[in-house]
Coordinates of C-alpha atoms and ligand atoms in Angstrom, one line a residue:
X1 CA 0.3 0.0 -0.1
X2 CA 1.0 3.5 -0.9
X3 CA -0.7 6.9 0.0
X4 CA -2.3 8.2 -3.0
X5 CA 0.0 10.2 -5.1
X6 CA -0.4 14.1 -5.1
X7 CA 2.7 14.9 -7.4
X8 CA 3.5 12.8 -10.9
X9 CA 5.9 13.1 -13.4
X10 CA 5.2 11.6 -17.1
X11 CA 8.4 10.5 -19.0
X12 CA 7.9 9.5 -22.6
X13 CA 10.3 7.5 -24.8
X14 CA 9.8 6.3 -28.7
X15 CA 7.5 8.2 -31.3
X16 CA 5.6 11.3 -31.6
X17 CA 2.3 9.3 -30.9
X18 CA 3.7 8.7 -27.3
X19 CA 4.6 12.3 -26.8
X20 CA 1.2 13.1 -27.5
X21 CA -0.3 10.2 -25.1
X22 CA 2.2 11.5 -22.5
X23 CA 0.8 15.0 -22.7
X24 CA -2.6 13.7 -22.4
X25 CA -1.9 11.3 -19.3
X26 CA -0.4 14.2 -17.6
X27 CA -3.6 16.4 -18.3
X28 CA -5.8 13.7 -17.0
X29 CA -3.8 13.5 -13.9
X30 CA -3.9 17.3 -13.3
X31 CA -7.6 17.0 -14.0
X32 CA -7.8 14.9 -10.8
X33 CA -5.9 17.4 -8.6
X34 CA -2.6 15.8 -8.9
X35 CA 0.4 18.4 -9.6
X36 CA 3.2 17.6 -12.2
X37 CA 6.6 18.0 -11.3
X38 CA 9.9 18.2 -13.4
X39 CA 11.9 16.3 -10.9
X40 CA 11.5 12.6 -11.5
X41 CA 13.0 11.6 -8.1
X42 CA 10.5 14.1 -6.2
X43 CA 7.4 12.8 -7.6
X44 CA 4.8 10.8 -5.7
X45 CA 3.8 8.9 -8.9
X46 CA 6.4 8.3 -12.1
X47 CA 4.6 7.2 -15.1
X48 CA 7.2 6.0 -17.7
X49 CA 5.7 6.3 -21.0
X50 CA 7.4 3.5 -23.2
X51 CA 8.5 2.2 -26.5
X52 CA 9.0 -1.4 -27.5
X53 CA 10.3 -0.7 -31.2
X54 CA 13.7 -2.0 -30.5
X55 CA 15.3 -4.1 -27.8
X56 CA 17.3 -1.2 -26.8
X57 CA 14.3 0.7 -26.3
X58 CA 12.6 -2.1 -24.1
X59 CA 15.5 -3.0 -21.9
X60 CA 15.9 1.0 -21.0
X61 CA 12.7 0.9 -19.2
X62 CA 13.8 -1.6 -16.5
X63 CA 17.1 0.5 -16.2
X64 CA 15.2 3.3 -15.7
X65 CA 12.8 2.0 -13.2
X66 CA 15.7 0.9 -11.1
X67 CA 17.5 4.5 -11.3
X68 CA 14.2 6.3 -10.5
X69 CA 13.9 4.1 -7.4
X70 CA 17.7 4.7 -6.1
X71 CA 17.1 8.4 -6.7
X72 CA 14.3 9.1 -4.9
X73 CA 15.2 6.9 -2.0
X74 CA 18.7 8.9 -1.9
X75 CA 17.4 12.5 -2.4
X76 CA 13.9 11.9 -0.6
X77 CA 14.0 9.1 1.4
X78 CA 10.9 7.9 -0.4
X79 CA 9.3 5.0 -2.7
X80 CA 7.4 6.3 -5.6
X81 CA 4.5 4.6 -7.2
X82 CA 5.7 3.4 -10.6
X83 CA 3.3 3.4 -13.6
X84 CA 4.8 1.7 -17.0
X85 CA 2.7 2.7 -19.6
X86 CA 2.8 2.9 -23.6
X87 CA 4.1 0.1 -26.2
X88 CA 5.7 -2.2 -23.7
X89 CA 2.8 -2.1 -20.9
X90 CA 0.9 -3.3 -24.0
X91 CA 3.5 -6.0 -25.0
X92 CA 4.4 -7.2 -21.7
X93 CA 1.7 -6.6 -19.3
X94 CA 2.1 -8.7 -16.2
X95 CA 5.8 -9.6 -16.8
X96 CA 6.6 -6.1 -16.1
X97 CA 4.7 -6.7 -12.7
X98 CA 6.8 -9.8 -12.1
X99 CA 10.1 -8.6 -13.3
X100 CA 10.2 -4.9 -11.8
X101 CA 7.3 -4.9 -9.0
X102 CA 5.8 -1.8 -10.7
X103 CA 2.4 -0.5 -9.2
X104 CA 0.2 0.1 -12.3
X105 CA 0.6 -1.1 -16.0
X106 CA -1.4 0.7 -18.6
X107 CA -1.6 0.0 -22.5
X108 CA -1.6 2.6 -25.0
X109 CA -5.6 2.5 -25.7
X110 CA -6.5 2.6 -21.8
X111 CA -4.7 5.4 -20.4
X112 CA -7.9 7.3 -19.7
X113 CA -8.3 4.9 -16.8
X114 CA -4.9 5.9 -15.3
X115 CA -6.6 7.6 -12.3
X116 CA -8.7 4.7 -11.6
X117 CA -5.6 2.4 -11.7
X118 CA -3.4 4.8 -9.5
X119 CA -6.4 4.7 -7.0
X120 CA -6.6 0.9 -6.9
X121 CA -2.6 0.6 -6.4
X122 CA -2.9 2.8 -3.6
X123 CA -5.2 0.6 -1.9
X124 CA -2.8 -2.3 -2.6
X125 CA -5.1 -3.7 -5.3
X126 CA -3.6 -5.1 -8.9
X127 CA -3.7 -2.4 -11.5
X128 CA -3.3 -3.5 -14.8
X129 CA -5.2 -2.6 -17.9
X130 CA -4.2 -3.6 -21.5
X131 CA -7.5 -3.7 -23.0
X132 CA -8.0 -2.3 -26.3
X133 CA -11.7 -1.1 -26.1
X134 CA -13.2 -0.3 -29.5
X135 CA -14.7 2.6 -27.9
X136 CA -11.7 4.8 -28.3
X137 CA -10.1 6.6 -25.2
X138 CA -10.2 9.9 -26.9
X139 CA -13.9 10.5 -25.8
X140 CA -12.8 10.2 -21.9
X141 CA -9.9 12.5 -22.0
X142 CA -10.0 16.1 -20.4
X143 CA -9.9 19.4 -23.0
X144 CA -6.5 20.6 -24.2
X145 CA -5.4 23.3 -22.5
X146 CA -1.6 24.6 -22.3
X147 CA -0.1 23.6 -25.7
X148 CA 3.4 24.7 -27.4
X149 CA 3.2 26.6 -30.5
X150 CA 3.8 23.6 -32.1
X151 CA 1.4 20.9 -31.2
X152 CA 0.6 17.2 -31.7
X153 CA -2.9 15.8 -32.7
X154 CA -3.3 12.1 -33.0
X155 CA -5.9 11.3 -35.6
X156 CA -4.9 7.9 -36.4
X157 CA -3.8 4.9 -34.5
X158 CA -2.7 1.2 -35.2
X159 CA -1.6 -0.7 -38.0
X160 CA -3.0 -3.4 -40.2
X161 CA 0.4 -3.6 -42.1
X162 CA 2.3 -5.8 -40.3
X163 CA 5.8 -5.5 -41.5
X164 CA 7.4 -8.7 -40.8
X165 CA 10.1 -7.0 -38.2
X166 CA 7.4 -4.8 -36.4
X167 CA 5.8 -4.9 -32.9
X168 CA 3.3 -1.8 -33.6
X169 CA 0.4 -3.6 -35.0
X170 CA 0.6 -5.7 -31.7
X171 CA 1.3 -2.9 -29.3
X172 CA -1.2 -0.5 -31.0
X173 CA -3.9 -2.8 -32.3
X174 CA -5.7 -2.5 -35.6
X175 CA -5.9 1.1 -37.6
X176 CA -8.6 3.0 -36.4
X177 CA -9.6 6.7 -37.1
X178 CA -10.9 9.1 -35.0
X179 CA -14.0 10.8 -36.3
X180 CA -14.0 14.1 -38.3
X181 CA -15.8 16.2 -35.7
X182 CA -13.6 15.0 -33.0
X183 CA -10.5 15.9 -35.0
X184 CA -11.7 19.3 -35.8
X185 CA -12.9 20.2 -32.3
X186 CA -9.4 19.1 -30.8
X187 CA -7.7 21.3 -33.7
X188 CA -9.6 24.3 -32.5
X189 CA -9.0 23.7 -28.6
X190 CA -5.5 23.6 -29.9
X191 CA -5.7 26.4 -31.9
X192 CA -7.6 28.3 -29.1
X193 CA -5.0 27.2 -26.7
X194 CA -2.1 29.0 -28.6
X195 CA -1.1 26.2 -31.2
X196 CA 0.0 28.1 -34.5
X197 CA 0.9 24.7 -36.0
X198 CA -0.2 21.3 -35.9
X199 CA 1.2 17.9 -36.7
X200 CA -1.5 15.5 -37.2
X201 CA -0.4 11.8 -36.2
X202 CA -0.8 8.4 -36.8
X203 CA 1.2 4.8 -37.1
X204 CA -0.1 5.4 -40.5
X205 CA -1.7 8.6 -40.6
X206 CA -2.6 8.7 -44.4
X207 CA -5.0 5.8 -43.9
X208 CA -6.9 8.3 -41.8
X209 CA -10.6 7.9 -43.1
X210 CA -14.4 8.9 -42.4
X211 CA -17.2 8.8 -44.3
X212 CA -15.3 8.5 -47.5
X213 CA -13.2 11.4 -46.6
X214 CA -9.4 11.2 -46.8
X215 CA -6.5 12.8 -44.7
X216 CA -6.4 15.5 -47.5
X217 CA -9.7 16.7 -47.0
X218 CA -9.4 16.6 -42.9
X219 CA -6.1 19.0 -44.1
X220 CA -8.1 21.5 -46.0
X221 CA -10.7 21.7 -43.7
X222 CA -7.9 22.6 -40.7
X223 CA -6.6 24.8 -43.4
X224 CA -9.8 27.1 -43.0
X225 CA -9.0 27.8 -39.2
X226 CA -7.8 31.5 -39.4
X227 CA -5.2 31.1 -36.6
X228 CA -3.8 27.9 -37.7
X229 CA -0.9 28.9 -40.0
X230 CA 0.8 25.6 -40.6
X231 CA -0.1 22.0 -40.9
X232 CA 2.2 19.0 -41.2
X233 CA 1.4 14.9 -40.7
X234 CA 3.7 12.0 -39.8
X235 CA 4.0 9.1 -40.3
X236 CA 2.7 8.0 -43.9
X237 CA 2.7 4.7 -45.5
X238 CA 3.4 4.6 -49.2
X239 CA 0.5 2.5 -49.9
X240 CA -1.7 4.9 -48.3
X241 CA -0.2 8.0 -50.5
X242 CA -3.5 9.3 -52.5
X243 CA -3.6 11.5 -55.3
X244 CA -5.6 13.8 -53.1
X245 CA -3.0 13.8 -50.7
X246 CA -0.2 14.6 -53.2
X247 CA -2.4 17.4 -54.8
X248 CA -2.8 18.8 -51.2
X249 CA 0.9 19.9 -51.4
X250 CA 0.4 21.8 -54.3
X251 CA -3.3 23.4 -53.4
X252 CA -3.1 24.1 -49.6
X253 CA -0.3 26.6 -48.5
X254 CA -0.6 25.7 -45.1
X255 CA 0.7 22.2 -46.0
X256 CA 4.2 22.3 -45.2
X257 CA 6.7 20.9 -47.8
X258 CA 8.0 17.9 -46.0
X259 CA 7.1 14.5 -46.4
X260 CA 8.4 11.8 -43.9
X261 CA 7.8 8.6 -45.9
X262 CA 9.5 5.8 -44.4
X263 CA 11.0 3.1 -47.3
X264 CA 13.2 0.9 -45.1
X265 CA 15.3 -0.7 -48.0
X266 CA 16.4 -0.3 -51.4
X267 CA 16.1 -3.8 -52.7
X268 CA 13.1 -5.4 -53.5
X269 CA 14.1 -8.8 -52.4
X270 CA 14.4 -7.2 -49.0
X271 CA 11.6 -5.1 -49.4
X272 CA 9.5 -8.5 -49.9
X273 CA 10.8 -10.3 -47.0
X274 CA 9.7 -7.3 -45.1
X275 CA 6.2 -7.3 -46.2
X276 CA 6.5 -3.8 -47.0
X277 CA 3.9 -4.3 -50.1
X278 CA 5.5 -1.7 -52.1
X279 CA 8.7 -2.0 -54.4
X280 CA 11.9 0.2 -54.8
X281 CA 10.1 1.6 -58.2
X282 CA 6.5 2.1 -56.8
X283 CA 8.2 4.3 -54.1
X284 CA 10.6 6.4 -56.5
X285 CA 7.8 6.7 -58.7
X286 CA 5.8 8.1 -55.6
X287 CA 8.4 10.5 -54.7
X288 CA 8.5 11.9 -58.4
X289 CA 4.9 12.4 -58.2
X290 CA 5.0 14.3 -55.1
X291 CA 7.9 16.6 -56.2
X292 CA 5.9 16.9 -59.7
X293 CA 3.4 19.3 -57.6
X294 CA 5.8 20.5 -55.0
X295 CA 9.5 20.4 -56.5
X296 CA 11.0 22.1 -53.1
X297 CA 9.5 19.5 -50.9
X298 CA 11.8 18.0 -48.3
X299 CA 11.7 14.1 -48.2
X300 CA 12.5 12.1 -45.1
X301 CA 12.9 8.6 -44.4
X302 CA 13.1 5.7 -42.1
X303 CA 16.0 3.0 -42.8
X304 CA 16.7 -0.5 -41.5
X305 CA 19.9 -1.9 -41.9
X306 CA 20.7 -5.7 -41.4
X307 CA 17.3 -7.2 -41.7
X308 CA 17.8 -11.2 -41.7
X309 CA 19.3 -12.2 -45.5
X310 CA 20.3 -8.8 -46.4
X311 CA 23.3 -9.4 -48.5
X312 CA 26.1 -6.4 -49.5
X313 CA 24.6 -6.2 -52.8
X314 CA 21.1 -5.6 -51.4
X315 CA 22.5 -3.1 -49.2
X316 CA 24.2 -1.5 -52.4
X317 CA 20.7 -1.2 -53.4
X318 CA 19.6 0.8 -50.3
X319 CA 22.8 3.2 -50.9
X320 CA 21.8 3.6 -54.5
X321 CA 17.9 4.6 -53.7
X322 CA 19.8 7.5 -51.2
X323 CA 21.6 8.7 -54.4
X324 CA 18.3 8.7 -56.3
X325 CA 16.1 10.5 -53.6
X326 CA 18.7 12.6 -52.0
X327 CA 16.7 12.6 -48.7
X328 CA 16.4 15.7 -46.4
X329 CA 16.8 13.9 -43.4
X330 CA 16.1 10.6 -42.2
X331 CA 15.9 7.9 -39.3
X332 CA 18.1 4.8 -39.7
X333 CA 18.4 2.0 -37.5
X334 CA 20.0 -1.4 -36.9
X335 CA 17.5 -4.3 -37.5
X336 CA 16.6 -5.5 -34.2
X337 CA 14.8 -8.9 -33.6
X338 CA 11.3 -8.6 -31.8
X339 CA 9.7 -11.3 -29.7
X340 CA 6.5 -12.4 -31.9
X341 CA 7.4 -11.1 -35.1
X342 CA 8.1 -13.0 -38.2
X343 CA 11.4 -11.7 -39.2
X344 CA 12.7 -12.7 -35.6
X345 CA 12.8 -16.5 -36.6
X346 CA 14.0 -15.7 -40.2
X347 CA 17.1 -17.6 -41.2
X348 CA 20.4 -15.5 -42.2
X349 CA 20.4 -12.9 -39.2
X350 CA 23.1 -10.4 -39.8
X351 CA 26.1 -10.3 -37.8
X352 CA 26.2 -7.0 -35.8
X353 CA 29.3 -6.0 -36.8
X354 CA 28.2 -6.3 -40.4
X355 CA 25.1 -4.1 -39.2
X356 CA 27.5 -1.7 -37.5
X357 CA 29.3 -1.0 -40.5
X358 CA 26.5 -0.6 -42.9
X359 CA 24.8 1.7 -40.6
X360 CA 27.8 4.0 -40.6
X361 CA 28.0 3.8 -44.5
X362 CA 24.3 4.6 -44.8
X363 CA 24.5 7.5 -42.0
X364 CA 27.4 9.0 -43.8
X365 CA 25.5 8.9 -47.1
X366 CA 22.5 10.5 -45.4
X367 CA 24.6 13.2 -43.5
X368 CA 25.9 14.0 -47.2
X369 CA 22.5 14.6 -48.5
X370 CA 21.2 16.5 -45.5
X371 CA 24.0 18.8 -45.6
X372 CA 23.4 19.3 -49.4
X373 CA 19.8 20.2 -48.8
X374 CA 20.8 22.8 -46.0
X375 CA 23.3 24.1 -48.3
X376 CA 20.5 24.5 -50.9
X377 CA 18.4 26.6 -48.8
X378 CA 20.9 29.2 -48.0
X379 CA 19.6 32.4 -49.6
X380 CA 16.2 31.3 -49.3
X381 CA 13.5 33.5 -47.6
X382 CA 10.9 31.8 -45.5
X383 CA 8.7 32.0 -42.2
X384 CA 10.0 30.2 -39.2
X385 CA 8.1 29.2 -36.2
X386 CA 9.9 30.0 -33.0
X387 CA 10.1 26.8 -30.4
X388 CA 12.3 27.1 -27.9
X389 CA 15.3 29.1 -26.4
X390 CA 18.8 28.8 -27.7
X391 CA 22.0 28.3 -25.8
X392 CA 23.5 31.8 -26.8
X393 CA 22.0 34.9 -25.3
X394 CA 18.9 36.0 -27.6
X395 CA 18.9 33.1 -29.6
X396 CA 16.0 31.1 -30.7
X397 CA 15.6 28.0 -32.3
X398 CA 12.4 27.3 -34.5
X399 CA 11.5 25.2 -37.6
X400 CA 11.5 26.0 -41.2
X401 CA 8.6 25.1 -43.6
X402 CA 11.3 22.0 -44.7
X403 CA 11.3 21.1 -41.0
X404 CA 14.9 22.5 -40.5
X405 CA 16.3 23.6 -37.2
X406 CA 16.6 27.5 -37.7
X407 CA 18.6 29.4 -35.1
X408 CA 18.2 32.9 -35.2
X409 CA 19.4 35.9 -32.9
X410 CA 17.1 39.1 -32.6
X411 CA 13.8 40.3 -31.7
X412 CA 11.4 37.6 -31.5
X413 CA 9.8 35.3 -28.7
X414 CA 8.7 31.7 -28.5
X415 CA 5.5 31.3 -30.8
X416 CA 6.4 34.0 -33.0
X417 CA 6.2 33.4 -36.8
X418 CA 9.0 35.4 -38.4
X419 CA 10.4 36.0 -41.7
X420 CA 14.1 34.9 -42.1
X421 CA 16.7 34.5 -45.0
X422 CA 18.7 31.9 -44.4
X423 CA 22.3 32.6 -44.3
X424 CA 24.6 29.7 -43.3
X425 CA 24.2 25.8 -43.4
X426 CA 25.4 23.2 -41.0
X427 CA 25.1 19.8 -41.2
X428 CA 21.7 19.5 -38.8
X429 CA 20.8 22.9 -38.7
X430 CA 20.5 26.2 -40.5
X431 CA 21.3 30.0 -39.3
X432 CA 18.7 32.6 -40.3
X433 CA 19.0 36.3 -40.0
X434 CA 15.5 38.1 -39.3
X435 CA 14.1 40.3 -42.9
X436 CA 11.9 42.9 -42.4
X437 CA 10.7 43.7 -45.7
X438 CA 8.1 42.0 -47.5
X439 CA 9.0 38.9 -49.9
X440 CA 9.0 36.1 -47.7
X441 CA 6.2 34.0 -47.8
X442 CA 4.8 31.4 -45.7
X443 CA 6.1 28.3 -47.5
X444 CA 9.3 29.6 -49.1
X445 CA 10.5 30.5 -52.3
X446 CA 10.0 28.0 -54.5
X447 CA 12.0 29.7 -57.4
X448 CA 15.2 29.7 -55.1
X449 CA 15.1 26.4 -53.7
X450 CA 14.9 23.3 -56.2
X451 CA 16.9 20.7 -54.4
X452 CA 15.0 18.1 -56.5
X453 CA 16.8 19.0 -59.5
Ligands
SAH501 N1 4.4 3.7 -39.4 C1 5.9 4.1 -39.6 C2 7.1 3.6 -38.7 C3 6.8 3.1 -37.4 S1 8.0 2.3 -36.4 C4 5.9 3.0 -40.8 O1 5.6 2.2 -41.3 O2 6.7 4.0 -41.8 C5 9.5 3.8 -37.1 C6 10.6 3.1 -37.6 O3 11.2 2.3 -36.7 C7 10.0 2.1 -38.8 O4 9.9 2.9 -39.9 C8 11.5 1.3 -38.9 O5 12.4 2.4 -39.7 C9 12.1 1.2 -37.4 N2 11.6 -0.4 -36.8 C10 10.8 -0.9 -36.6 N3 10.6 -1.9 -36.3 C11 12.2 -2.0 -36.2 C12 13.2 -3.3 -35.9 N4 12.4 -4.4 -35.5 N5 14.4 -2.7 -36.0 C13 14.7 -1.8 -36.3 N6 14.1 -0.9 -36.6 C14 12.4 -0.7 -36.8
SF4_502 FE1 5.5 -1.3 -38.1 FE2 5.2 -1.5 -40.7 FE3 3.2 -1.0 -39.5 FE4 4.9 0.8 -40.0 S1 3.7 0.0 -41.4 S2 3.9 0.5 -37.9 S3 6.9 -0.3 -39.8 S4 4.1 -2.6 -39.5
F3S503 FE1 7.5 2.8 -29.9 FE2 4.9 2.5 -29.6 FE3 5.8 4.4 -30.9 S1 6.7 0.8 -30.1 S2 7.9 4.0 -31.7 S3 6.0 4.3 -29.0 S4 4.1 3.2 -31.5

């Protein structure tokens, strides 16, 4: 038994959807009268909102639990209540209680029940909920109040694609879309609370649909909110990239010129073994179609090296795909076998040192392309949304339309949309200089920037 917690700390790992969920858990706990604290070791309740995507992410949960307990005891002589939420909670359930003696386990589709579970745990009762109700949690969550200038809004959850390496279909469940009205209402609440930009989130966000309407219709409706300046979406799957969504990049100025479209590998043999259900050629053709309507679009992706059976020739196909696409940025990972997925038991698992070496080559090439993209934007004028303070005095860091981090020194505040000229490029960011004259527009000057050429 523990006394009912008065203070809490939520720590999120993994993808942006987990960040969104973590914020909503915090709002739910705050509504019950609990107070958030930034110091995990001082909190009565620590919520670890976990990620199961790779082995390292999962193992981190257990080391974190140990560390939190140690610091709470050392610094405050206390033993906090620990709740494990997120994808590890869903995947491992009661195993976590057995292995780490945590107080609460709650899955990603059940966290609206967190206050009730915390109360049960305080009474010394078992508190585990990994249900995936058809009735979505969203209707049970409190209204949005304090939000950053760039806010997340989950519109779609789950995945039906079953890539052979991936746990998401098991941890998040089947593809479900939130209803049109619910999403539009939440977007309005975010804008009323100060959001200038909204990123629509989903494990397969472009699979969103409601009554025959697709993601592009939703984006068009949100673009009509006068106080909302910029719209983004992530993560999209190549097979759900509709013509309507492609054309939205031409027709909707508030939709930012950025596309995160994971491809994973460049070899058709590996793509088939991954069950990606697209080919190298169909992916490249998609990129071509998007660039035809929006030549300056920044293309991002996810890559896995060392999938079972990946030969040197297969990996060379991934590198040559990079040469063709020239990504503005990307995430790359070593393949991690996940329990229960088909790939985990495939023959020809690739040796760790081979994966290390391939990841290094891949990242060198991606670094080359990111630097080239950033360099190509030098001289461009664009609007930057200021998101946080930088390390230097008077420095702010914001995002360009192409999602570059832009460092600016000058007269501006967090939440401002500021016209800048990009003055210098670095491997992971650019430097912007505030311009006062006319001429910059929300989506950048297309004429000056044609990185696809
Ligand atoms: N739904 C998204 C991405 C979800 S997971 C999509 O399909 O594009 C984010 C990324 O993690 C994936 O794109 C993939 O590159 C990586 N990933 C997923 N499972 C992995 C595994 N078992 N090992 C290594 N990387 C993995
Ligand atoms: Fe995982 Fe594939 Fe679904 Fe993406 S599309 S979440 S990689 S199964
Ligand atoms: Fe991780 Fe779950 Fe997101 S496994 S990447 S937190 S959907």
